[in-house]
Short mmCIF file of C-alpha atoms in Angstrom, two decimals:
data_model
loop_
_atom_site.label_atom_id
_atom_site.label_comp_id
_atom_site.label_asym_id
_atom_site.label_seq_id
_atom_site.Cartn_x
_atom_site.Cartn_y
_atom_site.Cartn_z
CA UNK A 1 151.46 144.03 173.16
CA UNK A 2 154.75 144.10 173.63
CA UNK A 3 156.38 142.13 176.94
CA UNK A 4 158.69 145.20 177.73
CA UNK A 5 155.47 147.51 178.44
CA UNK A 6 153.86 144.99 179.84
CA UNK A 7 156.44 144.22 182.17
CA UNK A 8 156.86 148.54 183.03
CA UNK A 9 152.81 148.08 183.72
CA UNK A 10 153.21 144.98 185.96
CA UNK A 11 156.46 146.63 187.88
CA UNK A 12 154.14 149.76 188.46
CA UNK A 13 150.96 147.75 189.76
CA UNK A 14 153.82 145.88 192.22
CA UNK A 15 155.00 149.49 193.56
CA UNK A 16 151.76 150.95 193.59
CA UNK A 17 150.79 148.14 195.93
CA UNK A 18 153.73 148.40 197.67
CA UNK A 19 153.21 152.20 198.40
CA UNK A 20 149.38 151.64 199.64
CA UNK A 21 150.88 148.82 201.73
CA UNK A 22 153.66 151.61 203.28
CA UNK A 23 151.11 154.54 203.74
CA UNK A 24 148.73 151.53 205.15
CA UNK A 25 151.36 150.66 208.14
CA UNK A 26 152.00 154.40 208.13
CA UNK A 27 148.67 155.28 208.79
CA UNK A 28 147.33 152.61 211.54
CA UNK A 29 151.31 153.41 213.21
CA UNK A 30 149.53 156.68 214.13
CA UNK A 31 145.76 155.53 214.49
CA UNK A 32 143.99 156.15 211.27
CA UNK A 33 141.25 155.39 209.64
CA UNK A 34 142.39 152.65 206.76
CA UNK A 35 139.39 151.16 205.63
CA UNK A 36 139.45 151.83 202.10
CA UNK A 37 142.72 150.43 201.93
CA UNK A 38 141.26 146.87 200.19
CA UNK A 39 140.01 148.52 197.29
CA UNK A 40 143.24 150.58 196.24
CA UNK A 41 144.91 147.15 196.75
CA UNK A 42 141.99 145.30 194.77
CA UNK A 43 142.42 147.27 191.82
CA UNK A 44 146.46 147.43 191.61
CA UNK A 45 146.11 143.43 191.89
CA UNK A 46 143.81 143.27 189.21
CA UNK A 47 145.87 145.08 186.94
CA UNK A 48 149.27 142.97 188.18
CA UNK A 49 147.38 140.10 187.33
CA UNK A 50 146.39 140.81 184.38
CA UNK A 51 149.48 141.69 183.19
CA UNK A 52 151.49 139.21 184.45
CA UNK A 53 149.00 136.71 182.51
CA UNK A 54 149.76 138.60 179.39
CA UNK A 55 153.71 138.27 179.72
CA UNK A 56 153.24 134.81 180.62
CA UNK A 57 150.98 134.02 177.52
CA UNK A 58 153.48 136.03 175.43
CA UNK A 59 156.39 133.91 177.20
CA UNK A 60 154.39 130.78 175.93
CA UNK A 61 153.97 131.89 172.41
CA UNK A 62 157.57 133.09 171.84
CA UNK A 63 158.54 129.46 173.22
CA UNK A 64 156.18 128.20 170.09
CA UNK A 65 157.95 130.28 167.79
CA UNK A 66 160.83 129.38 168.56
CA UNK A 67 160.12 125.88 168.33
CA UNK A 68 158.25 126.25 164.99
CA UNK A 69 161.39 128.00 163.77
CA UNK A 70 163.57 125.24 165.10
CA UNK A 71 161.52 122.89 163.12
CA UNK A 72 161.47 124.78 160.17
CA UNK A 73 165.04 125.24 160.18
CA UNK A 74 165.32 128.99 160.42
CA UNK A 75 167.11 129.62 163.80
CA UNK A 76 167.09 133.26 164.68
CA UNK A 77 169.43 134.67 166.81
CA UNK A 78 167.12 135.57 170.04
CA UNK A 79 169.27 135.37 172.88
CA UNK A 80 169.09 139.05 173.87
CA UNK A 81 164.91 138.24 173.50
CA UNK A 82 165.01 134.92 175.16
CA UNK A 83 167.03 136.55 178.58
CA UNK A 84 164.46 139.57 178.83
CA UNK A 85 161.97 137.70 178.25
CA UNK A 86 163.16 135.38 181.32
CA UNK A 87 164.10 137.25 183.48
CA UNK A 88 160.65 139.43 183.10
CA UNK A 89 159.17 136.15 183.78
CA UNK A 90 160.69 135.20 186.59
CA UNK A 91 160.67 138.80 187.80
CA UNK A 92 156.97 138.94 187.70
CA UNK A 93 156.55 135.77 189.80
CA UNK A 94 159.13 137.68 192.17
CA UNK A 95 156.80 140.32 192.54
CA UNK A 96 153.71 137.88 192.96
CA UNK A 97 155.57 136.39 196.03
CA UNK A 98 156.23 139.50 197.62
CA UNK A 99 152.42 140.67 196.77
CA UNK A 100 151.19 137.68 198.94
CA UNK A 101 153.54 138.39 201.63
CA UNK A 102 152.56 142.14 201.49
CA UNK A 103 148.47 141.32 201.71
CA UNK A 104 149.09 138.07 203.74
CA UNK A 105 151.01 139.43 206.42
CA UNK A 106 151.63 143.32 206.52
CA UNK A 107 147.78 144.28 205.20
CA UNK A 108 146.53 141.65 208.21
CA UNK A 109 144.29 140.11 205.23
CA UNK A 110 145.49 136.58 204.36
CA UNK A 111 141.30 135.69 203.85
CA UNK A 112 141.62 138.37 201.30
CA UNK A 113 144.87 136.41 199.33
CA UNK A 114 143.22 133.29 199.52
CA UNK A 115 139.74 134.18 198.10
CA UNK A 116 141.79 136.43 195.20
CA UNK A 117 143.45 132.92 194.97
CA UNK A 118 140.12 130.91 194.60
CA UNK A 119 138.53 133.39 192.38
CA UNK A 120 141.63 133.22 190.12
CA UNK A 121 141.64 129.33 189.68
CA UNK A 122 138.00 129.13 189.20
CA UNK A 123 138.09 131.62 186.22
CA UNK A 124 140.98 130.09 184.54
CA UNK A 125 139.24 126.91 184.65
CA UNK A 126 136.26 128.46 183.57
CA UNK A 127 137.82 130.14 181.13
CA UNK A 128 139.15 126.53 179.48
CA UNK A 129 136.15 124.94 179.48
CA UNK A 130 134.88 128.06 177.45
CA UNK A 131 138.13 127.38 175.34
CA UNK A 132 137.23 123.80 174.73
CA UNK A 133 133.48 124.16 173.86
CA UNK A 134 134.33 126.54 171.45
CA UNK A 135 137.22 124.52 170.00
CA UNK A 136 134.67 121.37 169.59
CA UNK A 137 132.27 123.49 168.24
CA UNK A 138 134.39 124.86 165.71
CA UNK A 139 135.03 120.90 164.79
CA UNK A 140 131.65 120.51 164.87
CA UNK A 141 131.00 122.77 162.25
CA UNK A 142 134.06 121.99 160.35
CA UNK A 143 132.87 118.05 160.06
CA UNK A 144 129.28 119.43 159.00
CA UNK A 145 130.76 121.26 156.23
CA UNK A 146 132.92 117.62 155.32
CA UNK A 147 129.99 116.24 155.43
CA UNK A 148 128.17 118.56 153.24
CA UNK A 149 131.29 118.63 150.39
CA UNK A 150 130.93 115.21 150.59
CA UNK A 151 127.36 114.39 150.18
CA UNK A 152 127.53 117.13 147.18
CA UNK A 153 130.36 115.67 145.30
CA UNK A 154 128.66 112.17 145.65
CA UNK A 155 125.69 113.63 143.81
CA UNK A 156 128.20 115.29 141.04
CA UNK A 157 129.51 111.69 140.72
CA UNK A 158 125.66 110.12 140.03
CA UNK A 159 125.02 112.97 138.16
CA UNK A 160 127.91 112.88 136.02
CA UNK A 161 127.41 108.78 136.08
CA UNK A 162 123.82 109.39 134.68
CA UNK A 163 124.79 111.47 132.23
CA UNK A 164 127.78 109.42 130.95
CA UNK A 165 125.20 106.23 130.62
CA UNK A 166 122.50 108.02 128.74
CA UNK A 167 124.75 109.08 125.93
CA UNK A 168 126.53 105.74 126.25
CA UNK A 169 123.12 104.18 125.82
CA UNK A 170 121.90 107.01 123.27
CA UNK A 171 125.30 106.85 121.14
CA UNK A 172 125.03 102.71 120.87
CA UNK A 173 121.59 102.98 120.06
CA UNK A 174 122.23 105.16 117.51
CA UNK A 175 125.25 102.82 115.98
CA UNK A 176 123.21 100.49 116.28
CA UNK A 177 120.39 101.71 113.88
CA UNK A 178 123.40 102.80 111.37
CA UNK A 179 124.99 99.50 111.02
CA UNK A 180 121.33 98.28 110.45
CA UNK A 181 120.51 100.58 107.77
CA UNK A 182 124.23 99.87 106.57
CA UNK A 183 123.74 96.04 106.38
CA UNK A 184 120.52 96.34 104.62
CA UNK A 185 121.53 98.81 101.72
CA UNK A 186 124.48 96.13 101.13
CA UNK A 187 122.86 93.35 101.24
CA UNK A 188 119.54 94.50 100.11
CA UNK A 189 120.37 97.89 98.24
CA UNK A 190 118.07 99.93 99.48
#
């Protein structure tokens, strides 16, 4: 996806958030009833955070790129890229900043940041152990299939080894049996 919309969804999620926050001081300022408020809040943050995990992953892989480029000798020209791209970045972790502030301290719900927080770490480490039992399972089955070239081009060798000495054996035996029958009609003549 492309970090410019992802960045426009991000910046919305952030003042969407910020507008519940305003209509949420608005509303207890004249005695409302605001206790739905967490789950307009809950779902804005989920989308912020997912996008600002895309635009960071996209940051990352340009930053490959780039390198891979580098190293390839085939430098682009990507300084218009590179400066959107950071300052996005750096925008984003603006925003998450002034998200805590806004749910630590002007919801009243600093629990609520904190367990987000939690919850957040606890995927992403979840989410790289997934990444690295499926990585050594994929070299798992890559060094089973090795293995199983390798086992079967052994047996082409025998095989091919096998052959090679039975016609060896089979050709000599035959020469064999003509120089006798050659050395006999010379010396014997028949």
């Amino acid at each position: 996806m492309d970090p410019t919309l992802i960045f426009g969804a991000c910046k919305l999620a952030y003042e969407g958030i910020k507008s519940v926050v305003q209509a949420y001081k608005d509303i207890k300022s004249t005695g409302g009833e605001v206790a739905g408020i967490a789950g307009e809040v809950g779902g804005l943050l989920s989308k912020f955070f997912h996008g600002q995990e895309q635009l960071e992953e996209d940051y990352k892989k340009k930053q490959e790129e780039t390198k891979e480029l580098a190293k390839q000798g085939k430098v682009k020209n990507v300084t218009m890229q590179a400066i959107d791209n950071v300052m996005h970045v750096r925008q984003i972790r603006q925003y998450y900043k002034d998200l805590e502030h806004m749910v630590r301290y002007e919801l009243g719900m600093p629990d609520l940041w904190v367990e987000i927080q939690a919850e957040r770490d606890k995927l992403v480490e979840e989410a790289k152990v997934i990444t690295k039992l499926q990585q050594e399972a994929e070299r798992q089955e890559r060094l089973k299939k090795e293995y199983k070239l390798k086992r079967i081009k052994e047996k082409i060798h025998i095989y091919i080894a096998i052959v090679v000495a039975i016609v060896y054996v089979y050709t000599s035996m035959w020469f064999l049996t003509w120089l006798i029958r050659y050395e006999r009609e010379w010396r014997w003549g028949y």
